[in-house]
JSON list of C-alpha atoms in Angstrom, two decimals:
[
{"chain": "A", "resi": 704, "resn": "MET", "atom": "CA", "xyz": [-0.05, -0.03, 0.12]},
{"chain": "A", "resi": 705, "resn": "ASN", "atom": "CA", "xyz": [1.32, 3.43, -0.94]},
{"chain": "A", "resi": 706, "resn": "TYR", "atom": "CA", "xyz": [-0.71, 5.97, 0.86]},
{"chain": "A", "resi": 707, "resn": "ILE", "atom": "CA", "xyz": [1.71, 8.97, 0.31]},
{"chain": "A", "resi": 708, "resn": "SER", "atom": "CA", "xyz": [1.57, 9.95, -3.32]},
{"chain": "A", "resi": 709, "resn": "ASP", "atom": "CA", "xyz": [3.17, 13.60, -2.58]},
{"chain": "A", "resi": 710, "resn": "ILE", "atom": "CA", "xyz": [5.16, 15.26, -0.14]},
{"chain": "A", "resi": 711, "resn": "VAL", "atom": "CA", "xyz": [6.49, 18.85, -0.34]},
{"chain": "A", "resi": 712, "resn": "LEU", "atom": "CA", "xyz": [8.10, 21.28, 1.95]},
{"chain": "A", "resi": 713, "resn": "ALA", "atom": "CA", "xyz": [5.73, 24.21, 2.60]},
{"chain": "A", "resi": 714, "resn": "GLU", "atom": "CA", "xyz": [5.43, 27.51, 4.38]},
{"chain": "A", "resi": 715, "resn": "LEU", "atom": "CA", "xyz": [4.33, 27.33, 8.05]},
{"chain": "A", "resi": 716, "resn": "SER", "atom": "CA", "xyz": [1.14, 29.23, 7.14]},
{"chain": "A", "resi": 717, "resn": "VAL", "atom": "CA", "xyz": [-0.17, 25.83, 5.63]},
{"chain": "A", "resi": 718, "resn": "CYS", "atom": "CA", "xyz": [-0.77, 24.65, 9.33]},
{"chain": "A", "resi": 719, "resn": "GLU", "atom": "CA", "xyz": [-2.68, 28.01, 10.16]},
{"chain": "A", "resi": 720, "resn": "ASN", "atom": "CA", "xyz": [-6.00, 26.14, 10.47]},
{"chain": "A", "resi": 721, "resn": "ALA", "atom": "CA", "xyz": [-4.95, 22.83, 11.75]},
{"chain": "A", "resi": 722, "resn": "ASP", "atom": "CA", "xyz": [-7.36, 20.43, 13.36]},
{"chain": "A", "resi": 723, "resn": "ASN", "atom": "CA", "xyz": [-5.20, 20.24, 16.49]},
{"chain": "A", "resi": 724, "resn": "PHE", "atom": "CA", "xyz": [-3.22, 23.11, 17.95]},
{"chain": "A", "resi": 725, "resn": "LEU", "atom": "CA", "xyz": [-0.07, 20.95, 18.12]},
{"chain": "A", "resi": 726, "resn": "GLN", "atom": "CA", "xyz": [-0.11, 20.74, 14.43]},
{"chain": "A", "resi": 727, "resn": "SER", "atom": "CA", "xyz": [-0.73, 24.44, 14.06]},
{"chain": "A", "resi": 728, "resn": "SER", "atom": "CA", "xyz": [1.56, 27.36, 12.97]},
{"chain": "A", "resi": 729, "resn": "MET", "atom": "CA", "xyz": [0.96, 29.09, 16.35]},
{"chain": "A", "resi": 730, "resn": "TRP", "atom": "CA", "xyz": [2.45, 26.04, 17.98]},
{"chain": "A", "resi": 731, "resn": "ALA", "atom": "CA", "xyz": [5.36, 26.02, 15.71]},
{"chain": "A", "resi": 732, "resn": "GLU", "atom": "CA", "xyz": [6.00, 29.78, 16.38]},
{"chain": "A", "resi": 733, "resn": "PHE", "atom": "CA", "xyz": [5.74, 29.04, 20.15]},
{"chain": "A", "resi": 734, "resn": "LYS", "atom": "CA", "xyz": [8.09, 26.12, 20.13]},
{"chain": "A", "resi": 735, "resn": "SER", "atom": "CA", "xyz": [10.72, 28.04, 17.97]},
{"chain": "A", "resi": 736, "resn": "ARG", "atom": "CA", "xyz": [11.34, 30.29, 21.03]},
{"chain": "A", "resi": 737, "resn": "PHE", "atom": "CA", "xyz": [12.58, 27.18, 22.88]},
{"chain": "A", "resi": 738, "resn": "GLY", "atom": "CA", "xyz": [15.10, 25.91, 20.43]},
{"chain": "A", "resi": 739, "resn": "TRP", "atom": "CA", "xyz": [12.85, 23.90, 18.02]},
{"chain": "A", "resi": 740, "resn": "ASN", "atom": "CA", "xyz": [13.10, 24.23, 14.17]},
{"chain": "A", "resi": 741, "resn": "ALA", "atom": "CA", "xyz": [9.67, 23.94, 12.83]},
{"chain": "A", "resi": 742, "resn": "LYS", "atom": "CA", "xyz": [9.11, 22.58, 9.35]},
{"chain": "A", "resi": 743, "resn": "ALA", "atom": "CA", "xyz": [5.78, 22.38, 7.42]},
{"chain": "A", "resi": 744, "resn": "PHE", "atom": "CA", "xyz": [4.87, 19.82, 4.81]},
{"chain": "A", "resi": 745, "resn": "LEU", "atom": "CA", "xyz": [2.00, 19.09, 2.60]},
{"chain": "A", "resi": 746, "resn": "VAL", "atom": "CA", "xyz": [1.70, 15.45, 2.53]},
{"chain": "A", "resi": 747, "resn": "ASN", "atom": "CA", "xyz": [-1.22, 14.55, -0.14]},
{"chain": "A", "resi": 748, "resn": "SER", "atom": "CA", "xyz": [-2.10, 18.08, 0.14]},
{"chain": "A", "resi": 749, "resn": "SER", "atom": "CA", "xyz": [-2.79, 17.78, 3.95]},
{"chain": "A", "resi": 750, "resn": "PRO", "atom": "CA", "xyz": [-0.61, 19.95, 6.29]},
{"chain": "A", "resi": 751, "resn": "LEU", "atom": "CA", "xyz": [2.01, 18.33, 8.63]},
{"chain": "A", "resi": 752, "resn": "LEU", "atom": "CA", "xyz": [4.07, 20.05, 11.23]},
{"chain": "A", "resi": 753, "resn": "ILE", "atom": "CA", "xyz": [7.50, 18.59, 12.18]},
{"chain": "A", "resi": 754, "resn": "LEU", "atom": "CA", "xyz": [9.41, 19.89, 15.07]},
{"chain": "A", "resi": 755, "resn": "CYS", "atom": "CA", "xyz": [13.29, 19.39, 14.80]},
{"chain": "A", "resi": 756, "resn": "ARG", "atom": "CA", "xyz": [15.82, 19.79, 17.52]},
{"chain": "A", "resi": 757, "resn": "LYS", "atom": "CA", "xyz": [19.54, 19.07, 18.50]},
{"chain": "A", "resi": 758, "resn": "LEU", "atom": "CA", "xyz": [19.68, 15.95, 20.65]},
{"chain": "A", "resi": 759, "resn": "ALA", "atom": "CA", "xyz": [23.33, 15.99, 21.42]},
{"chain": "A", "resi": 760, "resn": "PRO", "atom": "CA", "xyz": [26.51, 17.24, 19.75]},
{"chain": "A", "resi": 761, "resn": "GLY", "atom": "CA", "xyz": [26.28, 15.99, 16.16]},
{"chain": "A", "resi": 762, "resn": "PHE", "atom": "CA", "xyz": [22.87, 14.62, 16.57]},
{"chain": "A", "resi": 763, "resn": "SER", "atom": "CA", "xyz": [19.18, 15.74, 16.06]},
{"chain": "A", "resi": 764, "resn": "PHE", "atom": "CA", "xyz": [15.74, 14.40, 15.95]},
{"chain": "A", "resi": 765, "resn": "ALA", "atom": "CA", "xyz": [12.34, 15.23, 14.55]},
{"chain": "A", "resi": 766, "resn": "TYR", "atom": "CA", "xyz": [9.12, 15.07, 16.38]},
{"chain": "A", "resi": 767, "resn": "ILE", "atom": "CA", "xyz": [5.56, 15.04, 14.94]},
{"chain": "A", "resi": 768, "resn": "PRO", "atom": "CA", "xyz": [3.02, 15.76, 17.73]},
{"chain": "A", "resi": 769, "resn": "TRP", "atom": "CA", "xyz": [-0.52, 14.60, 16.99]},
{"chain": "A", "resi": 770, "resn": "GLY", "atom": "CA", "xyz": [0.01, 13.74, 13.40]},
{"chain": "A", "resi": 771, "resn": "PRO", "atom": "CA", "xyz": [-0.29, 12.59, 10.81]},
{"chain": "A", "resi": 772, "resn": "LYS", "atom": "CA", "xyz": [-3.98, 12.70, 10.12]},
{"chain": "A", "resi": 773, "resn": "LEU", "atom": "CA", "xyz": [-5.04, 9.48, 8.32]},
{"chain": "A", "resi": 774, "resn": "PRO", "atom": "CA", "xyz": [-8.46, 8.39, 7.23]},
{"chain": "A", "resi": 775, "resn": "GLU", "atom": "CA", "xyz": [-10.45, 6.76, 9.86]},
{"chain": "A", "resi": 776, "resn": "SER", "atom": "CA", "xyz": [-11.08, 3.66, 7.66]},
{"chain": "A", "resi": 777, "resn": "PHE", "atom": "CA", "xyz": [-7.30, 2.77, 7.84]},
{"chain": "A", "resi": 778, "resn": "SER", "atom": "CA", "xyz": [-6.66, -0.46, 10.00]},
{"chain": "A", "resi": 779, "resn": "MET", "atom": "CA", "xyz": [-3.88, -0.23, 12.55]},
{"chain": "A", "resi": 780, "resn": "ASP", "atom": "CA", "xyz": [-1.69, -2.10, 10.32]},
{"chain": "A", "resi": 781, "resn": "ASP", "atom": "CA", "xyz": [-2.16, 0.26, 7.55]},
{"chain": "A", "resi": 782, "resn": "ARG", "atom": "CA", "xyz": [-1.39, 3.23, 9.83]},
{"chain": "A", "resi": 783, "resn": "ALA", "atom": "CA", "xyz": [1.72, 1.67, 11.05]},
{"chain": "A", "resi": 784, "resn": "LYS", "atom": "CA", "xyz": [2.76, 0.96, 7.28]},
{"chain": "A", "resi": 785, "resn": "THR", "atom": "CA", "xyz": [1.88, 4.52, 6.40]},
{"chain": "A", "resi": 786, "resn": "ILE", "atom": "CA", "xyz": [4.02, 6.24, 9.12]},
{"chain": "A", "resi": 787, "resn": "ALA", "atom": "CA", "xyz": [6.90, 3.84, 8.18]},
{"chain": "A", "resi": 788, "resn": "GLU", "atom": "CA", "xyz": [6.44, 5.05, 4.52]},
{"chain": "A", "resi": 789, "resn": "LEU", "atom": "CA", "xyz": [6.29, 8.67, 5.62]},
{"chain": "A", "resi": 790, "resn": "SER", "atom": "CA", "xyz": [9.53, 8.30, 7.63]},
{"chain": "A", "resi": 791, "resn": "LYS", "atom": "CA", "xyz": [11.28, 7.14, 4.59]},
{"chain": "A", "resi": 792, "resn": "LYS", "atom": "CA", "xyz": [9.92, 10.00, 2.49]},
{"chain": "A", "resi": 793, "resn": "LEU", "atom": "CA", "xyz": [10.62, 12.61, 5.04]},
{"chain": "A", "resi": 794, "resn": "LYS", "atom": "CA", "xyz": [14.28, 11.67, 5.47]},
{"chain": "A", "resi": 795, "resn": "PRO", "atom": "CA", "xyz": [15.60, 13.83, 2.60]},
{"chain": "A", "resi": 796, "resn": "PHE", "atom": "CA", "xyz": [13.89, 16.94, 4.10]},
{"chain": "A", "resi": 797, "resn": "LEU", "atom": "CA", "xyz": [15.45, 16.45, 7.52]},
{"chain": "A", "resi": 798, "resn": "ALA", "atom": "CA", "xyz": [19.05, 17.23, 8.55]},
{"chain": "A", "resi": 799, "resn": "ARG", "atom": "CA", "xyz": [21.57, 14.62, 7.81]},
{"chain": "A", "resi": 800, "resn": "ASN", "atom": "CA", "xyz": [22.35, 14.01, 11.51]},
{"chain": "A", "resi": 801, "resn": "THR", "atom": "CA", "xyz": [18.65, 13.20, 12.30]},
{"chain": "A", "resi": 802, "resn": "VAL", "atom": "CA", "xyz": [18.84, 9.87, 14.12]},
{"chain": "A", "resi": 803, "resn": "PHE", "atom": "CA", "xyz": [15.04, 9.29, 14.57]},
{"chain": "A", "resi": 804, "resn": "ILE", "atom": "CA", "xyz": [11.54, 10.71, 14.12]},
{"chain": "A", "resi": 805, "resn": "ARG", "atom": "CA", "xyz": [9.19, 10.53, 17.03]},
{"chain": "A", "resi": 806, "resn": "PHE", "atom": "CA", "xyz": [5.65, 10.16, 16.12]},
{"chain": "A", "resi": 807, "resn": "GLU", "atom": "CA", "xyz": [2.76, 10.70, 18.59]},
{"chain": "A", "resi": 808, "resn": "PRO", "atom": "CA", "xyz": [-0.41, 10.56, 16.28]},
{"chain": "A", "resi": 809, "resn": "PRO", "atom": "CA", "xyz": [-3.76, 10.98, 17.95]},
{"chain": "A", "resi": 810, "resn": "TRP", "atom": "CA", "xyz": [-4.88, 7.61, 16.82]},
{"chain": "A", "resi": 811, "resn": "PHE", "atom": "CA", "xyz": [-1.95, 5.28, 17.09]},
{"chain": "A", "resi": 812, "resn": "PHE", "atom": "CA", "xyz": [-2.03, 2.42, 19.61]},
{"chain": "A", "resi": 813, "resn": "TYR", "atom": "CA", "xyz": [-4.07, 3.87, 22.37]},
{"chain": "A", "resi": 814, "resn": "ASN", "atom": "CA", "xyz": [-7.10, 1.90, 21.35]},
{"chain": "A", "resi": 815, "resn": "ASP", "atom": "CA", "xyz": [-8.64, -0.41, 24.02]},
{"chain": "A", "resi": 816, "resn": "ASP", "atom": "CA", "xyz": [-9.77, -2.66, 21.46]},
{"chain": "A", "resi": 817, "resn": "ILE", "atom": "CA", "xyz": [-6.24, -3.69, 20.36]},
{"chain": "A", "resi": 818, "resn": "ASN", "atom": "CA", "xyz": [-4.31, -6.25, 22.46]},
{"chain": "A", "resi": 819, "resn": "PHE", "atom": "CA", "xyz": [-0.97, -4.81, 23.76]},
{"chain": "A", "resi": 820, "resn": "ASN", "atom": "CA", "xyz": [1.01, -7.76, 22.22]},
{"chain": "A", "resi": 821, "resn": "GLU", "atom": "CA", "xyz": [-0.51, -7.30, 18.70]},
{"chain": "A", "resi": 822, "resn": "GLU", "atom": "CA", "xyz": [0.19, -3.75, 19.03]},
{"chain": "A", "resi": 823, "resn": "GLN", "atom": "CA", "xyz": [3.96, -4.38, 19.68]},
{"chain": "A", "resi": 824, "resn": "LYS", "atom": "CA", "xyz": [3.90, -6.73, 16.74]},
{"chain": "A", "resi": 825, "resn": "LEU", "atom": "CA", "xyz": [2.66, -4.06, 14.34]},
{"chain": "A", "resi": 826, "resn": "LEU", "atom": "CA", "xyz": [5.15, -1.62, 15.54]},
{"chain": "A", "resi": 827, "resn": "LEU", "atom": "CA", "xyz": [8.31, -3.96, 15.30]},
{"chain": "A", "resi": 828, "resn": "ASN", "atom": "CA", "xyz": [7.13, -5.16, 11.79]},
{"chain": "A", "resi": 829, "resn": "ALA", "atom": "CA", "xyz": [6.82, -1.53, 10.60]},
{"chain": "A", "resi": 830, "resn": "GLY", "atom": "CA", "xyz": [10.30, -0.86, 12.13]},
{"chain": "A", "resi": 831, "resn": "PHE", "atom": "CA", "xyz": [9.28, 1.12, 15.11]},
{"chain": "A", "resi": 832, "resn": "LYS", "atom": "CA", "xyz": [10.21, 1.02, 18.75]},
{"chain": "A", "resi": 833, "resn": "ARG", "atom": "CA", "xyz": [7.70, 2.21, 21.29]},
{"chain": "A", "resi": 834, "resn": "ALA", "atom": "CA", "xyz": [8.89, 5.07, 23.58]},
{"chain": "A", "resi": 835, "resn": "ALA", "atom": "CA", "xyz": [8.91, 4.41, 27.27]},
{"chain": "A", "resi": 836, "resn": "ALA", "atom": "CA", "xyz": [6.54, 7.38, 27.76]},
{"chain": "A", "resi": 837, "resn": "THR", "atom": "CA", "xyz": [4.52, 9.66, 25.64]},
{"chain": "A", "resi": 838, "resn": "VAL", "atom": "CA", "xyz": [5.22, 13.36, 25.41]},
{"chain": "A", "resi": 839, "resn": "GLN", "atom": "CA", "xyz": [1.51, 14.32, 24.93]},
{"chain": "A", "resi": 840, "resn": "ALA", "atom": "CA", "xyz": [-1.34, 13.07, 26.85]},
{"chain": "A", "resi": 841, "resn": "PRO", "atom": "CA", "xyz": [-2.32, 9.62, 25.20]},
{"chain": "A", "resi": 842, "resn": "ASP", "atom": "CA", "xyz": [-5.86, 9.88, 26.00]},
{"chain": "A", "resi": 843, "resn": "THR", "atom": "CA", "xyz": [-8.58, 12.42, 25.61]},
{"chain": "A", "resi": 844, "resn": "VAL", "atom": "CA", "xyz": [-12.02, 11.97, 27.09]},
{"chain": "A", "resi": 845, "resn": "ILE", "atom": "CA", "xyz": [-14.82, 13.84, 25.48]},
{"chain": "A", "resi": 846, "resn": "ILE", "atom": "CA", "xyz": [-17.98, 14.27, 27.69]},
{"chain": "A", "resi": 847, "resn": "ASP", "atom": "CA", "xyz": [-21.36, 15.41, 26.42]},
{"chain": "A", "resi": 848, "resn": "LEU", "atom": "CA", "xyz": [-22.41, 17.92, 29.06]},
{"chain": "A", "resi": 849, "resn": "LYS", "atom": "CA", "xyz": [-26.15, 18.01, 28.03]},
{"chain": "A", "resi": 850, "resn": "PRO", "atom": "CA", "xyz": [-27.22, 15.26, 30.36]},
{"chain": "A", "resi": 851, "resn": "SER", "atom": "CA", "xyz": [-27.61, 15.92, 34.17]},
{"chain": "A", "resi": 852, "resn": "CYS", "atom": "CA", "xyz": [-24.73, 15.59, 36.41]},
{"chain": "A", "resi": 853, "resn": "GLU", "atom": "CA", "xyz": [-26.19, 12.35, 37.93]},
{"chain": "A", "resi": 854, "resn": "GLU", "atom": "CA", "xyz": [-26.41, 10.90, 34.39]},
{"chain": "A", "resi": 855, "resn": "ILE", "atom": "CA", "xyz": [-22.73, 11.85, 33.36]},
{"chain": "A", "resi": 856, "resn": "LEU", "atom": "CA", "xyz": [-21.47, 10.44, 36.64]},
{"chain": "A", "resi": 857, "resn": "GLY", "atom": "CA", "xyz": [-23.70, 7.14, 36.17]},
{"chain": "A", "resi": 858, "resn": "ALA", "atom": "CA", "xyz": [-21.87, 6.66, 32.78]},
{"chain": "A", "resi": 859, "resn": "MET", "atom": "CA", "xyz": [-18.59, 6.73, 34.34]},
{"chain": "A", "resi": 860, "resn": "LYS", "atom": "CA", "xyz": [-16.38, 4.01, 35.78]},
{"chain": "A", "resi": 861, "resn": "SER", "atom": "CA", "xyz": [-16.76, 3.48, 39.50]},
{"chain": "A", "resi": 862, "resn": "LYS", "atom": "CA", "xyz": [-13.10, 4.43, 40.12]},
{"chain": "A", "resi": 863, "resn": "TRP", "atom": "CA", "xyz": [-13.73, 7.95, 38.38]},
{"chain": "A", "resi": 864, "resn": "ARG", "atom": "CA", "xyz": [-16.89, 8.44, 40.42]},
{"chain": "A", "resi": 865, "resn": "TYR", "atom": "CA", "xyz": [-14.89, 7.57, 43.62]},
{"chain": "A", "resi": 866, "resn": "ASN", "atom": "CA", "xyz": [-12.08, 9.99, 42.71]},
{"chain": "A", "resi": 867, "resn": "ILE", "atom": "CA", "xyz": [-14.48, 12.79, 41.85]},
{"chain": "A", "resi": 868, "resn": "SER", "atom": "CA", "xyz": [-16.23, 12.26, 45.14]},
{"chain": "A", "resi": 869, "resn": "LEU", "atom": "CA", "xyz": [-12.82, 12.19, 47.04]},
{"chain": "A", "resi": 870, "resn": "ALA", "atom": "CA", "xyz": [-11.80, 15.39, 45.27]},
{"chain": "A", "resi": 871, "resn": "GLU", "atom": "CA", "xyz": [-14.93, 17.07, 46.59]},
{"chain": "A", "resi": 872, "resn": "LYS", "atom": "CA", "xyz": [-14.49, 15.91, 50.06]},
{"chain": "A", "resi": 873, "resn": "LYS", "atom": "CA", "xyz": [-10.78, 17.39, 50.00]},
{"chain": "A", "resi": 874, "resn": "GLY", "atom": "CA", "xyz": [-12.28, 20.74, 48.91]},
{"chain": "A", "resi": 875, "resn": "VAL", "atom": "CA", "xyz": [-11.33, 20.68, 45.15]},
{"chain": "A", "resi": 876, "resn": "GLN", "atom": "CA", "xyz": [-13.36, 23.15, 43.36]},
{"chain": "A", "resi": 877, "resn": "VAL", "atom": "CA", "xyz": [-13.99, 23.70, 39.54]},
{"chain": "A", "resi": 878, "resn": "LYS", "atom": "CA", "xyz": [-14.83, 27.05, 38.14]},
{"chain": "A", "resi": 879, "resn": "VAL", "atom": "CA", "xyz": [-14.93, 28.66, 34.75]},
{"chain": "A", "resi": 880, "resn": "SER", "atom": "CA", "xyz": [-12.47, 31.81, 34.61]},
{"chain": "A", "resi": 881, "resn": "GLY", "atom": "CA", "xyz": [-10.68, 33.84, 32.18]},
{"chain": "A", "resi": 882, "resn": "ALA", "atom": "CA", "xyz": [-7.31, 35.64, 31.93]},
{"chain": "A", "resi": 883, "resn": "GLU", "atom": "CA", "xyz": [-7.81, 37.20, 35.38]},
{"chain": "A", "resi": 884, "resn": "ASP", "atom": "CA", "xyz": [-6.96, 33.83, 36.81]},
{"chain": "A", "resi": 885, "resn": "ILE", "atom": "CA", "xyz": [-3.91, 32.94, 34.70]},
{"chain": "A", "resi": 886, "resn": "GLU", "atom": "CA", "xyz": [-1.52, 33.60, 37.82]},
{"chain": "A", "resi": 887, "resn": "THR", "atom": "CA", "xyz": [-3.67, 31.03, 39.97]},
{"chain": "A", "resi": 888, "resn": "PHE", "atom": "CA", "xyz": [-3.37, 28.54, 37.13]},
{"chain": "A", "resi": 889, "resn": "TYR", "atom": "CA", "xyz": [0.41, 29.00, 36.71]},
{"chain": "A", "resi": 890, "resn": "ASN", "atom": "CA", "xyz": [0.95, 28.62, 40.50]},
{"chain": "A", "resi": 891, "resn": "LEU", "atom": "CA", "xyz": [-1.25, 25.21, 40.31]},
{"chain": "A", "resi": 892, "resn": "LEU", "atom": "CA", "xyz": [1.24, 24.01, 37.40]},
{"chain": "A", "resi": 893, "resn": "LYS", "atom": "CA", "xyz": [4.31, 25.05, 39.34]},
{"chain": "A", "resi": 894, "resn": "GLU", "atom": "CA", "xyz": [2.86, 23.15, 42.45]},
{"chain": "A", "resi": 895, "resn": "THR", "atom": "CA", "xyz": [2.03, 20.02, 40.33]},
{"chain": "A", "resi": 896, "resn": "ALA", "atom": "CA", "xyz": [5.49, 19.99, 38.75]},
{"chain": "A", "resi": 897, "resn": "GLN", "atom": "CA", "xyz": [7.15, 20.09, 42.24]}
]
């Protein structure tokens, strides 16, 4: 299967309206402030952002957060083969000292329907090694807020309900706020990091 028929280097502006902020030109500009070199590509006319960085003297790596976007109809095997194909086709566009490309696509190997051992076989067969940890959060939970709180809680796993109840008992409060509370948010981030 050859999914990738065309790949071209492009201006960062092609990522302007990316489906995910981690693939956006805004993210590219933000990361460039911290030593990352952002490159944009059109892969079959779809934008793809790649962040490149020095790893050690004489070595660099490329990182593709939350990409590439592939058709939902692709099997996990097709996806693994497609990113292997993409890796080979990206190589001429990357620095000669690039030792690896790290992929963290939004769909890859976080599916509960796939057995972990089968997942490992697909990765190995496509020439990949699974990293010990993810950079981005591997899971996203989308909750429909139209039902009542009781219905939403009732649809959750019992452990989630327990943790919510425990948080309430410990005084955790959730509120909607804006820029006026950015300092509070930042302090929480610092405390969590410690």
